[in-house]
Coordinates of C-alpha atoms in Angstrom, one line a residue:
L1 CA 0.0 0.0 0.0
I2 CA 2.7 2.5 1.0
T3 CA 4.8 1.8 -2.1
S4 CA 1.6 2.2 -4.2
L5 CA 1.0 5.7 -2.7
I6 CA 4.7 6.7 -3.3
L7 CA 4.6 5.6 -6.9
A8 CA 1.3 7.3 -7.6
D9 CA 2.6 10.6 -6.2
M10 CA 5.8 10.1 -8.2
D11 CA 3.8 9.7 -11.4
K12 CA 1.9 12.9 -10.7
G13 CA 5.1 14.7 -9.7
S14 CA 3.6 15.6 -6.3
F15 CA 5.7 13.3 -4.0
S16 CA 7.0 15.2 -0.9
L17 CA 9.5 13.4 1.3
A18 CA 8.5 15.6 4.3
Q19 CA 4.8 14.9 3.9
F20 CA 5.5 11.2 3.5
Y21 CA 7.5 11.1 6.7
E22 CA 4.8 13.1 8.5
R23 CA 2.1 10.6 7.4
R24 CA 4.2 7.7 8.7
A25 CA 4.8 9.5 12.0
R26 CA 1.1 10.3 12.4
R27 CA 0.3 6.6 11.8
I28 CA 3.0 5.1 14.1
L29 CA 4.1 7.5 16.8
P30 CA 1.1 8.6 18.9
A31 CA -0.1 5.1 20.0
L32 CA 3.5 3.9 20.2
F33 CA 4.5 6.7 22.6
V34 CA 1.4 6.3 24.7
V35 CA 2.0 2.6 25.2
T36 CA 5.6 3.2 26.0
F37 CA 4.8 5.8 28.6
I38 CA 2.3 3.6 30.3
C39 CA 4.8 0.7 30.5
I40 CA 7.1 2.8 32.6
L41 CA 5.1 2.5 35.9
P42 CA 4.8 -1.4 36.0
A43 CA 8.4 -1.7 34.8
W44 CA 9.6 0.5 37.6
Y45 CA 7.5 -1.5 40.1
W46 CA 8.3 -5.1 38.9
L47 CA 11.5 -5.2 37.0
I48 CA 14.7 -6.1 38.8
P49 CA 17.7 -3.8 38.1
I50 CA 19.3 -5.7 35.2
D51 CA 15.9 -5.9 33.4
M52 CA 15.1 -2.3 34.2
S53 CA 18.4 -1.3 32.6
S54 CA 17.4 -3.1 29.4
F55 CA 14.0 -1.5 29.6
A56 CA 15.7 1.9 30.0
K57 CA 17.6 1.2 26.8
S58 CA 14.3 0.4 25.1
L59 CA 12.9 3.8 26.2
M60 CA 15.8 5.4 24.3
A61 CA 15.6 3.0 21.3
V62 CA 11.9 3.2 20.6
P63 CA 11.7 6.9 19.6
S64 CA 15.0 6.5 17.7
F65 CA 13.6 3.4 15.7
L66 CA 16.6 1.4 16.9
S67 CA 14.8 -1.2 19.0
N68 CA 15.9 -4.0 16.6
V69 CA 19.5 -2.9 17.0
Q70 CA 19.2 -2.9 20.8
F71 CA 17.7 -6.4 21.0
W72 CA 20.2 -7.7 18.5
Q73 CA 23.0 -6.3 20.8
E74 CA 21.4 -8.0 23.8
S75 CA 20.9 -11.3 22.0
G76 CA 23.4 -14.2 22.1
Y77 CA 24.8 -16.6 24.6
F78 CA 24.0 -14.6 27.8
E79 CA 20.7 -13.2 26.5
R80 CA 18.0 -12.4 28.9
S81 CA 14.6 -14.2 28.4
T82 CA 13.0 -12.4 25.5
E83 CA 9.4 -13.3 26.6
L84 CA 10.0 -11.0 29.7
K85 CA 10.9 -7.9 27.7
P86 CA 7.9 -5.5 27.6
L87 CA 9.0 -3.6 24.5
L88 CA 10.5 -6.5 22.6
H89 CA 7.9 -6.3 19.9
T90 CA 9.1 -2.9 18.8
W91 CA 12.0 -4.5 17.1
S92 CA 9.8 -5.0 14.0
L93 CA 8.7 -1.4 14.0
G94 CA 12.4 -0.5 14.0
V95 CA 13.0 -2.6 10.9
E96 CA 9.9 -1.2 9.2
E97 CA 10.6 2.4 9.9
Q98 CA 14.3 2.1 8.9
Y99 CA 13.0 0.7 5.7
Y100 CA 10.6 3.6 5.1
L101 CA 13.3 6.1 6.0
L102 CA 15.5 4.7 3.2
F103 CA 13.1 3.4 0.6
P104 CA 11.7 6.7 -0.6
L105 CA 15.3 8.0 -1.0
L106 CA 16.1 5.0 -3.1
I107 CA 13.0 5.6 -5.2
L108 CA 13.9 9.2 -5.7
V109 CA 17.4 8.3 -6.9
C110 CA 16.4 5.4 -9.1
W111 CA 13.4 7.2 -10.6
R112 CA 15.6 9.5 -12.6
F113 CA 16.8 6.4 -14.6
G114 CA 13.4 5.1 -15.4
K115 CA 11.0 2.5 -13.9
R116 CA 12.8 -0.4 -15.6
R117 CA 16.0 0.3 -13.9
L118 CA 14.2 0.9 -10.7
N119 CA 12.7 -2.6 -11.0
F120 CA 16.1 -4.1 -11.7
M121 CA 17.7 -2.2 -8.8
L122 CA 15.0 -3.3 -6.3
L123 CA 15.2 -6.9 -7.6
A124 CA 19.0 -7.0 -7.2
I125 CA 18.7 -5.6 -3.6
A126 CA 16.0 -8.1 -2.7
V127 CA 18.0 -11.1 -4.1
V128 CA 21.1 -10.0 -2.2
S129 CA 19.1 -9.5 1.0
L130 CA 17.5 -13.0 0.6
L131 CA 20.9 -14.7 0.0
F132 CA 22.4 -12.8 2.8
S133 CA 19.6 -13.9 5.1
R134 CA 20.1 -17.5 4.0
W135 CA 23.8 -17.3 4.9
A136 CA 23.2 -15.5 8.2
A137 CA 20.6 -18.0 9.3
H138 CA 23.5 -20.2 10.5
K139 CA 26.4 -17.8 10.6
A140 CA 24.8 -14.9 12.5
P141 CA 21.2 -16.0 13.5
E142 CA 20.6 -13.1 15.9
A143 CA 21.6 -10.4 13.4
N144 CA 19.6 -12.3 10.8
F145 CA 16.5 -12.1 12.8
Y146 CA 16.6 -8.5 14.0
L147 CA 18.4 -6.4 11.3
L148 CA 17.1 -4.7 8.2
P149 CA 19.7 -6.1 5.6
T150 CA 18.4 -9.6 6.1
R151 CA 14.7 -8.6 6.3
A152 CA 14.5 -6.1 3.5
W153 CA 13.6 -8.7 0.8
E154 CA 10.4 -9.6 2.8
I155 CA 9.2 -6.0 2.5
F156 CA 10.4 -5.7 -1.1
S157 CA 8.0 -8.5 -2.0
G158 CA 5.1 -6.1 -1.4
A159 CA 6.9 -3.3 -3.3
F160 CA 7.2 -5.6 -6.4
I161 CA 3.4 -6.1 -6.4
A162 CA 2.9 -2.3 -6.2
L163 CA 5.4 -1.8 -9.1
Y164 CA 3.6 -4.4 -11.2
Y165 CA 0.3 -2.8 -10.8
N166 CA 1.7 0.7 -11.2
R167 CA 3.0 -0.3 -14.6
G168 CA -0.5 -1.5 -15.6
G169 CA 0.0 -5.1 -15.0
V170 CA -3.1 -7.3 -15.3
L171 CA -3.3 -11.0 -14.3
N172 CA -5.2 -12.8 -17.0
V173 CA -6.0 -15.9 -14.9
S174 CA -9.2 -17.9 -14.8
F175 CA -11.4 -17.5 -11.8
R176 CA -10.9 -21.1 -10.8
L177 CA -7.1 -20.7 -10.8
R178 CA -7.4 -17.4 -8.8
Q179 CA -9.5 -19.3 -6.3
C180 CA -7.0 -22.1 -6.0
L181 CA -3.9 -19.8 -5.8
G182 CA -5.6 -17.6 -3.2
V183 CA -6.4 -20.6 -1.0
L184 CA -2.9 -21.9 -1.5
G185 CA -1.4 -18.6 -0.5
L186 CA -3.5 -18.5 2.7
F187 CA -2.5 -22.1 3.5
M188 CA 1.2 -21.2 3.0
L189 CA 0.8 -18.1 5.2
L190 CA -0.8 -20.0 8.1
S191 CA 1.2 -23.2 7.8
G192 CA 4.3 -21.7 9.5
M193 CA 2.3 -21.5 12.7
F194 CA 2.3 -25.3 12.8
I195 CA 5.5 -26.5 11.2
Y196 CA 7.9 -23.9 12.6
D197 CA 9.1 -23.8 16.2
R198 CA 11.4 -21.8 18.5
D199 CA 14.4 -23.6 17.0
T200 CA 13.6 -22.8 13.3
R201 CA 16.4 -20.7 11.7
F202 CA 14.1 -17.9 10.7
P203 CA 14.0 -15.9 8.5
G204 CA 16.4 -17.3 5.8
F205 CA 14.7 -19.5 3.2
Y206 CA 12.1 -20.5 5.8
A207 CA 10.5 -17.1 5.4
L208 CA 9.8 -17.8 1.8
L209 CA 6.8 -19.9 2.8
P210 CA 4.8 -17.1 4.5
V211 CA 6.1 -14.3 2.2
L212 CA 5.2 -16.1 -1.0
G213 CA 1.9 -17.1 0.6
T214 CA 1.2 -13.4 1.3
V215 CA 2.1 -12.5 -2.3
L216 CA -0.3 -15.1 -3.7
V217 CA -3.1 -13.9 -1.4
I218 CA -2.6 -10.3 -2.5
L219 CA -2.3 -11.1 -6.2
F220 CA -5.1 -13.6 -6.6
S221 CA -7.7 -12.9 -3.9
S222 CA -9.9 -10.9 -6.3
P223 CA -13.6 -10.0 -5.6
G224 CA -15.7 -13.1 -5.5
T225 CA -13.0 -15.6 -4.4
L226 CA -13.2 -17.4 -1.2
V227 CA -10.2 -15.8 0.4
Y228 CA -11.4 -12.3 -0.7
R229 CA -14.8 -12.9 0.9
L230 CA -13.1 -14.1 4.1
L231 CA -10.7 -11.3 4.4
S232 CA -13.2 -8.6 3.5
S233 CA -15.7 -9.9 6.0
R234 CA -16.7 -7.6 8.8
A235 CA -14.9 -9.5 11.5
F236 CA -11.6 -9.5 9.6
V237 CA -11.9 -5.9 8.6
G238 CA -12.5 -5.0 12.2
M239 CA -9.4 -7.1 13.2
G240 CA -7.4 -5.2 10.7
L241 CA -8.5 -1.8 12.0
L242 CA -7.5 -2.8 15.5
S243 CA -4.3 -4.7 14.5
Y244 CA -1.8 -2.0 15.2
G245 CA -3.2 -1.2 18.6
A246 CA -3.3 -4.9 19.5
Y247 CA 0.2 -5.3 18.3
L248 CA 1.4 -2.5 20.5
W249 CA -0.4 -3.7 23.6
H250 CA -0.1 -7.5 23.5
Q251 CA 3.7 -7.8 24.4
P252 CA 3.7 -5.5 27.5
L253 CA 0.6 -7.2 28.9
F254 CA 1.9 -10.7 28.3
A255 CA 5.5 -9.9 29.4
F256 CA 4.4 -8.3 32.7
A257 CA 2.1 -11.3 33.4
R258 CA 4.9 -13.8 32.7
Y259 CA 7.2 -11.7 34.9
H260 CA 4.8 -11.9 37.8
Y261 CA 4.3 -15.7 37.3
I262 CA 7.9 -16.6 36.7
F263 CA 7.9 -19.3 39.4
Q264 CA 4.7 -21.0 38.2
G265 CA 5.6 -21.3 34.5
E266 CA 3.1 -19.7 32.1
P267 CA 0.4 -17.5 33.6
P268 CA -3.0 -19.3 34.0
A269 CA -5.0 -19.7 30.8
T270 CA -7.9 -17.8 32.2
L271 CA -5.6 -14.8 32.9
M272 CA -4.1 -14.9 29.4
A273 CA -7.6 -15.1 27.9
L274 CA -8.6 -12.0 29.9
L275 CA -5.4 -10.2 28.8
I276 CA -6.3 -11.0 25.2
L277 CA -9.7 -9.4 25.7
L278 CA -8.1 -6.4 27.5
C279 CA -5.7 -6.1 24.5
I280 CA -8.6 -5.9 22.1
I281 CA -10.3 -3.3 24.3
L282 CA -7.2 -1.2 24.6
A283 CA -6.6 -1.5 20.8
Y284 CA -10.1 -0.1 20.2
L285 CA -9.6 2.8 22.6
S286 CA -6.2 3.5 21.1
R287 CA -7.7 3.7 17.6
R288 CA -10.7 5.8 18.6
Y289 CA -9.0 8.3 20.9
I290 CA -5.3 8.3 19.8
E291 CA -4.7 7.1 16.3
E292 CA -7.7 8.6 14.4
P293 CA -7.5 12.1 16.0
C294 CA -3.7 12.3 15.4
R295 CA -4.1 11.4 11.8
S296 CA -6.4 14.3 11.2
K297 CA -4.7 17.6 10.3
S298 CA -7.9 19.4 11.1
L299 CA -7.7 18.2 14.7
V300 CA -3.9 18.2 15.1
S301 CA -2.0 20.6 12.9
S302 CA 1.4 19.7 11.5
R303 CA 3.1 22.2 13.7
V304 CA 1.4 20.9 16.9
F305 CA 2.0 17.3 15.9
R306 CA 5.7 17.8 15.2
R307 CA 6.3 19.6 18.5
G308 CA 4.3 17.0 20.4
A309 CA 6.1 14.1 18.8
A310 CA 9.5 15.7 19.3
S311 CA 8.7 16.5 23.0
A312 CA 7.5 13.0 23.7
A313 CA 10.6 11.5 22.1
V314 CA 12.9 13.8 24.1
V315 CA 11.1 12.8 27.4
L316 CA 11.3 9.1 26.6
I317 CA 15.0 9.3 25.7
G318 CA 15.7 11.4 28.8
A319 CA 13.8 9.0 31.1
G320 CA 15.6 6.1 29.6
A321 CA 19.0 7.7 30.1
L322 CA 18.2 8.6 33.7
A323 CA 17.0 5.0 34.5
F324 CA 20.0 3.5 32.8
A325 CA 22.4 5.8 34.7
D326 CA 20.7 4.8 37.9
K327 CA 21.6 1.1 37.0
G328 CA 18.0 0.1 36.7
N329 CA 16.8 1.8 39.9
V330 CA 18.8 -0.3 42.3
L331 CA 17.7 1.9 45.2
R332 CA 14.5 -0.1 45.4
F333 CA 16.3 -3.2 46.6
D334 CA 18.1 -4.1 49.8
P335 CA 21.9 -3.4 49.2
A336 CA 22.8 -6.7 51.0
L337 CA 20.6 -8.6 48.7
L338 CA 22.0 -6.9 45.6
H339 CA 25.5 -7.7 46.9
I340 CA 24.7 -11.4 47.0
V341 CA 23.1 -11.4 43.5
E342 CA 25.9 -9.4 41.9
G343 CA 28.5 -11.5 43.6
A344 CA 27.1 -14.6 42.0
R345 CA 26.6 -13.0 38.6
N346 CA 30.1 -11.6 38.5
S347 CA 31.9 -14.7 39.9
L348 CA 34.0 -15.3 36.8
N349 CA 37.3 -17.2 36.7
P350 CA 40.0 -14.5 37.1
L351 CA 42.4 -16.3 34.7
A352 CA 39.7 -17.0 32.0
E353 CA 41.4 -14.5 29.6
V354 CA 44.5 -16.7 29.5
C355 CA 43.0 -20.1 30.1
R356 CA 39.9 -19.9 27.9
T357 CA 39.2 -18.8 24.3
D358 CA 36.0 -17.0 23.5
A359 CA 34.1 -16.7 20.2
G360 CA 35.9 -14.6 17.6
Q361 CA 39.2 -14.6 19.4
E362 CA 42.4 -16.1 18.1
F363 CA 42.7 -19.3 20.0
H364 CA 45.5 -20.3 22.2
I365 CA 46.4 -23.4 24.1
P366 CA 47.2 -23.0 27.8
R367 CA 50.4 -21.0 28.5
A368 CA 53.0 -22.9 30.4
E369 CA 53.4 -20.1 32.9
Y370 CA 49.8 -20.1 34.0
W371 CA 48.3 -22.7 36.2
Y372 CA 46.4 -23.1 39.5
G373 CA 48.3 -24.4 42.5
K374 CA 51.8 -25.4 43.5
G375 CA 51.6 -29.2 43.6
Q376 CA 53.6 -31.6 41.6
K377 CA 50.8 -33.7 40.1
K378 CA 49.8 -32.1 36.8
I379 CA 46.1 -32.3 35.9
L380 CA 44.6 -31.0 32.6
V381 CA 41.0 -29.7 33.0
W382 CA 39.6 -29.5 29.4
G383 CA 36.2 -28.3 28.4
D384 CA 33.9 -25.5 27.5
S385 CA 33.0 -22.5 29.6
H386 CA 31.0 -24.5 32.1
I387 CA 34.1 -25.9 33.8
D388 CA 35.8 -22.5 34.2
N389 CA 35.1 -21.7 37.8
T390 CA 35.4 -25.4 38.9
A391 CA 38.9 -25.6 37.4
A392 CA 39.9 -22.5 39.3
Q393 CA 38.7 -23.9 42.6
L394 CA 39.7 -27.5 42.2
V395 CA 43.2 -26.8 43.5
D396 CA 41.7 -25.7 46.9
Y397 CA 40.8 -29.4 47.4
L398 CA 43.8 -30.9 45.7
P399 CA 46.8 -29.2 47.2
Q400 CA 49.1 -31.9 45.7
A401 CA 48.0 -30.8 42.2
R402 CA 48.9 -28.2 39.6
I403 CA 45.8 -27.5 37.5
Y404 CA 46.1 -26.6 33.8
H405 CA 42.9 -25.3 32.3
A406 CA 42.2 -25.5 28.6
G407 CA 38.8 -24.0 27.6
Y408 CA 37.0 -22.7 24.6
A409 CA 33.5 -21.3 25.1
S410 CA 30.8 -23.4 23.5
C411 CA 33.4 -25.8 22.2
P412 CA 33.4 -29.4 23.6
P413 CA 36.7 -31.3 23.8
I414 CA 35.5 -33.7 21.0
R415 CA 36.9 -34.5 17.6
G416 CA 34.6 -35.2 14.6
I417 CA 32.1 -32.4 15.1
H418 CA 32.1 -28.7 14.2
R419 CA 29.9 -25.7 14.9
I420 CA 28.5 -23.9 11.9
D421 CA 28.6 -20.4 13.4
V422 CA 31.3 -18.4 11.8
D423 CA 32.7 -17.2 15.1
Y424 CA 33.3 -20.7 16.2
S425 CA 35.1 -22.0 13.1
D426 CA 38.3 -22.5 15.1
C427 CA 36.7 -24.9 17.6
A428 CA 37.9 -28.0 15.8
A429 CA 41.4 -26.6 15.3
Y430 CA 41.6 -25.7 19.0
T431 CA 40.6 -29.2 20.0
D432 CA 43.3 -30.7 17.8
S433 CA 45.9 -28.3 19.2
V434 CA 45.1 -29.1 22.8
W435 CA 45.1 -32.8 22.1
T436 CA 48.6 -32.5 20.5
W437 CA 49.9 -30.3 23.3
A438 CA 48.6 -32.6 26.0
K439 CA 50.8 -35.4 24.7
T440 CA 53.9 -33.4 25.4
E441 CA 53.1 -32.1 28.9
G442 CA 53.3 -35.4 30.9
F443 CA 50.0 -35.0 32.7
D444 CA 49.0 -37.2 35.6
A445 CA 45.3 -37.0 34.8
I446 CA 42.9 -35.4 32.3
V447 CA 39.4 -34.1 33.2
L448 CA 36.9 -33.8 30.3
S449 CA 33.8 -31.6 30.8
A450 CA 31.2 -30.2 28.5
R451 CA 27.6 -29.2 28.2
W452 CA 26.9 -32.5 26.4
R453 CA 23.2 -32.2 26.0
A454 CA 23.3 -28.8 24.3
Y455 CA 25.6 -30.0 21.5
V456 CA 23.5 -33.1 20.8
E457 CA 20.0 -31.5 21.0
A458 CA 20.7 -28.1 19.5
S459 CA 17.6 -26.9 21.5
K460 CA 16.9 -24.6 24.4
F461 CA 16.7 -26.2 27.8
D462 CA 13.2 -26.0 29.3
N463 CA 12.9 -26.8 33.0
G464 CA 9.2 -27.4 32.7
E465 CA 8.4 -24.7 35.3
G466 CA 8.7 -21.5 33.2
G467 CA 12.5 -21.5 32.8
V468 CA 13.5 -21.7 29.1
E469 CA 16.9 -20.5 28.0
D470 CA 17.2 -18.3 24.9
Y471 CA 20.4 -19.8 23.3
V472 CA 21.1 -22.6 21.0
V473 CA 24.5 -24.1 20.0
D474 CA 24.4 -25.5 16.5
F475 CA 26.9 -28.4 16.1
V476 CA 27.0 -30.9 13.3
P477 CA 29.1 -34.1 12.7
D478 CA 31.9 -34.1 10.2
T479 CA 30.3 -37.1 8.7
E480 CA 27.4 -36.8 6.2
Y481 CA 23.9 -36.5 7.5
H482 CA 20.5 -35.9 5.9
N483 CA 18.1 -35.0 8.7
E484 CA 18.0 -34.0 12.4
Q485 CA 17.9 -37.6 13.6
E486 CA 21.1 -38.4 11.7
R487 CA 22.7 -35.2 12.9
R488 CA 22.0 -36.1 16.6
A489 CA 23.2 -39.7 16.0
G490 CA 26.4 -38.3 14.4
I491 CA 27.2 -36.1 17.4
L492 CA 26.6 -39.0 19.8
A493 CA 28.9 -41.3 17.7
A494 CA 31.6 -38.6 17.7
Y495 CA 31.3 -38.5 21.5
R496 CA 32.0 -42.2 21.7
A497 CA 34.7 -42.3 19.1
S498 CA 36.6 -39.2 20.3
I499 CA 36.6 -40.1 24.0
T500 CA 37.6 -43.7 23.2
E501 CA 40.5 -42.4 21.0
L502 CA 41.6 -40.1 23.8
A503 CA 41.5 -42.9 26.3
N504 CA 43.5 -45.2 24.0
E505 CA 46.2 -42.6 23.2
F506 CA 46.7 -41.6 26.9
T507 CA 46.5 -45.1 28.4
P508 CA 47.1 -45.7 31.3
L509 CA 46.5 -42.1 32.3
P510 CA 43.2 -41.7 34.1
I511 CA 40.6 -39.8 32.1
Y512 CA 37.8 -38.3 34.3
L513 CA 34.6 -37.9 32.3
V514 CA 32.4 -35.2 33.8
Y515 CA 28.7 -35.7 33.0
Q516 CA 26.3 -32.8 32.4
I517 CA 26.1 -30.2 35.1
P518 CA 22.4 -29.7 35.8
E519 CA 20.9 -26.7 33.8
A520 CA 18.6 -24.2 35.5
G521 CA 16.5 -22.9 32.7
W522 CA 16.0 -19.7 34.8
D523 CA 18.6 -17.0 35.2
V524 CA 19.3 -17.9 38.8
P525 CA 20.5 -14.5 40.1
D526 CA 17.4 -12.9 38.6
V527 CA 14.9 -15.4 39.9
Y528 CA 16.6 -15.3 43.3
L529 CA 16.4 -11.5 43.5
R530 CA 12.7 -11.6 42.7
A531 CA 12.0 -14.3 45.2
A532 CA 14.2 -12.9 48.0
S533 CA 12.8 -9.4 47.6
R534 CA 9.3 -10.8 48.4
A535 CA 10.1 -13.7 50.8
S536 CA 10.1 -13.6 54.5
E537 CA 12.0 -16.9 54.8
P538 CA 15.3 -18.0 53.3
V539 CA 15.0 -18.7 49.6
L540 CA 15.3 -22.2 48.2
L541 CA 15.2 -22.5 44.4
S542 CA 15.2 -25.9 42.6
T543 CA 14.1 -27.7 39.5
D544 CA 12.8 -31.2 38.7
Y545 CA 15.4 -33.9 38.7
G546 CA 13.3 -35.9 36.3
V547 CA 13.4 -33.2 33.7
Y548 CA 17.2 -33.2 34.0
Q549 CA 17.4 -36.9 33.5
A550 CA 15.1 -36.9 30.5
A551 CA 16.9 -34.0 28.8
N552 CA 20.3 -35.6 29.2
R553 CA 19.4 -39.3 28.6
P554 CA 20.8 -39.5 25.0
S555 CA 24.1 -37.9 25.8
S556 CA 24.5 -39.7 29.1
E557 CA 23.8 -43.1 27.5
A558 CA 26.4 -42.3 24.9
L559 CA 29.0 -41.6 27.6
D560 CA 27.9 -44.7 29.6
S561 CA 28.6 -46.9 26.5
I562 CA 32.3 -46.0 26.4
D563 CA 34.1 -49.0 27.9
K564 CA 37.7 -48.2 28.7
A565 CA 39.6 -49.2 31.8
N566 CA 41.2 -45.8 32.3
I567 CA 37.9 -43.8 32.2
Q568 CA 36.4 -42.8 35.4
R569 CA 33.1 -41.0 35.7
I570 CA 32.1 -37.9 37.7
Y571 CA 28.4 -37.1 38.2
P572 CA 27.7 -33.4 39.0
E573 CA 24.0 -34.3 39.7
N574 CA 25.3 -35.9 43.0
V575 CA 26.2 -32.4 44.1
F576 CA 22.9 -30.6 43.3
C577 CA 20.2 -33.2 42.9
N578 CA 18.4 -35.3 45.6
T579 CA 20.4 -33.6 48.3
V580 CA 18.2 -31.0 50.0
I581 CA 14.9 -32.2 48.4
T582 CA 14.3 -35.6 46.9
G583 CA 13.5 -35.4 43.2
R584 CA 14.8 -31.8 42.9
C585 CA 18.1 -30.1 41.8
V586 CA 19.0 -27.2 44.0
L587 CA 19.9 -23.9 42.3
A588 CA 20.1 -21.5 45.3
Q589 CA 19.8 -22.0 49.0
G590 CA 19.9 -19.3 51.7
E591 CA 22.5 -16.8 50.6
K592 CA 24.3 -19.2 48.3
L593 CA 23.6 -19.0 44.6
Y594 CA 25.0 -22.0 42.7
Y595 CA 24.7 -20.5 39.2
L596 CA 25.8 -17.2 37.7
D597 CA 23.2 -17.4 35.0
D598 CA 21.0 -20.3 33.7
D599 CA 23.7 -22.9 33.3
H600 CA 27.2 -21.8 34.4
P601 CA 28.2 -22.6 38.0
S602 CA 29.0 -19.6 40.2
Y603 CA 31.8 -19.6 42.7
D604 CA 29.6 -21.3 45.3
G605 CA 28.4 -23.8 42.8
A606 CA 31.9 -24.4 41.5
A607 CA 33.2 -24.8 45.1
A608 CA 30.7 -27.6 45.7
L609 CA 31.6 -29.3 42.4
A610 CA 35.3 -28.9 43.0
K611 CA 35.1 -30.5 46.4
Y612 CA 33.2 -33.5 45.0
F613 CA 35.5 -33.8 42.0
A614 CA 38.5 -33.8 44.3
G615 CA 37.1 -36.7 46.2
V616 CA 36.9 -38.7 43.0
I617 CA 40.3 -37.7 41.6
A618 CA 42.5 -37.7 44.7
P619 CA 42.9 -41.5 45.1
S620 CA 44.6 -41.8 41.7
L621 CA 47.2 -39.1 42.3

C-alpha cells in the first residue's frame, strides 16, 4: 500500500518526502508513545535492576527506531529471556521504519533512470538480501532475525506487487485458478504456525513460505474468491483496523504477566484469555482516541504534531537515560541482597582470559606459565565455559595438584564435530591443538567436561516450570547426515569415538569424564532476587530432577557406553540433585547461589563441584 502511494505521487510529480514522513509518523508514533509511557510504571515497580536497565535502553531506542539494534545487541549466549521484555515487539517497528526512511530516498534516486532500472535495482537488492539472510541464518542468527539487511527482501516483495500494478500489470488468470492460488497462499501463510518452532532458523529460506503465501493472497484474492470474501468480512476488517493497537499492547501485557508468574511457569490460561480481551479493548480505545484524531490535520495541525512528537521523544529518551544511569533503579532493593546477587553474577574465573578462548578470538592453548596451585601432580582440565570456575577452585581441594585449564566457550573437547557459526570456526582446530599439546606435557590425569546435552540436542533447555533459556548451540558431525535424527546420531557417535580415541592414546593415564552439570533454565540470580525481595524466609530454588534426567538421557547413555579401563566418571548431579529435596536439583539456598546465569556454576556452585571432583580424583594421584 505504501509503495503504491509513493509511486502514484511520483507519477503525478507531487511526491513530498516531508509529507510522507509526517504521514508515517502520524500513523505510528502517537499510540506507540502512549503505550511506551504507560509501560514505565509497571516496569519501575516489577523489573529487577538488570531488566530495568534493558527497559531503559528500550525507552531510548523506541523513539529512535533502533529497537531492533538494541535487541540484537542484547541477544546471544548470555541473552535475557525475550518473553519477559515488555517492549521486545518494537524491534519489528524499528525494521519497518528504517526501511521507510531509506526506501523513498532509493525511489527518488532510481526514478531518474526510469522504472525499468528501478525494478532491476530493487530486484537486485531483494535477491542479495535473501541470499544474505540464508547465509546469516546459520552464521549470525541473531543479526539475521533483527536487522534490516536480512529482512528487506520480505518488505520488497510487497513493493514488487505495487510496481507491477503501477505499470499497468493485469493478471489474465481464470477465476478457478485465482480461487486455488488464493487458498494456497492463505494455507502457506498459516502453515508456518504449525511447522515452525522456536528452533527454526528464521528468516532465511524458511521465510519464503509465509512471504510467498502473502504474495499469492494479494495477487489472486480478487472479488468473489473465497479468500477475498473471508478477508473482507466484517470480522476480519475489524481485526485489521485494530491490528496496530493490538500489536502494541499485547507484548507488554503478556510480558508483565509472565514476569509476575515466573515461578509458576506460564500464567493461568484464564488470565491470558482476559489479557487478550483487554488487549482488544485497549486497541479499540487507542484507535478511537489516539490514532484517528492524530491522523487528522484538522484536529492536530502539522506544527502541533511535530512539536508534540519531538517533545515525547525527548522525554522518553531522557527518562531512559536517567534510569540507565541509575543502573535500573537499584535503590528499590536491599543493598545486601543486591550484593549477594551481583557477587554470583560476576563470579568469573580470574584467569579466564589466558585459560579460555571466546568466540571470535584467536585461539591459544594454555600457556606454560599459567596454572592453578603449586603441587607436583599435573592435571589438565579441558572443556567449554561450564568448567571455568570449577577448574579455578579444584586446587583448593587438591593441594598436591597443579591444574592446567584448557577451555573454549561453547566448544566441547571432542573431535569429529564442528559448529556452523562463523565465530566458532576455530573450535575443531583448537581441539586438535590441545590434544597434541597434552601429549607433550606429561599430565598425571585429564578431566573432560562439556555441556553435552546442548551440542546433541541443539535446542533450548526447558525446566518445565517456566524457565527456558534463549540460546542454541548448533553443532553438526563431520560425517554426512541428511536429517535431524542423523545429525544427533552423528554427534553421539563422535562423543563415543573421540573419547575412546583419547583414552587409548593416553592409556594408562586416568581420564575423568564429567557428565552434564544440571541446567537451571532460569537465570538464577534474577529469579533469586525476585524471590528474595518478596520472601520472609530463606530462599530455596530448585528444578525437577526428572526433567534433568530426560533431557540428558541420550548424551548420558552415549557416555555410559564408552568401555575403557582408564575412564572414570564424575556425576555433578550428585552435588545438586536429591540432596536437599528428593527429586529436585538445587539452584540456590539461603544466601548461596550455585549458578551465575541459567547454566554456568557460580563460585559457590563451583566450590561444591570442586570438592566433589577432588574426592573422586585424589585416590589416583
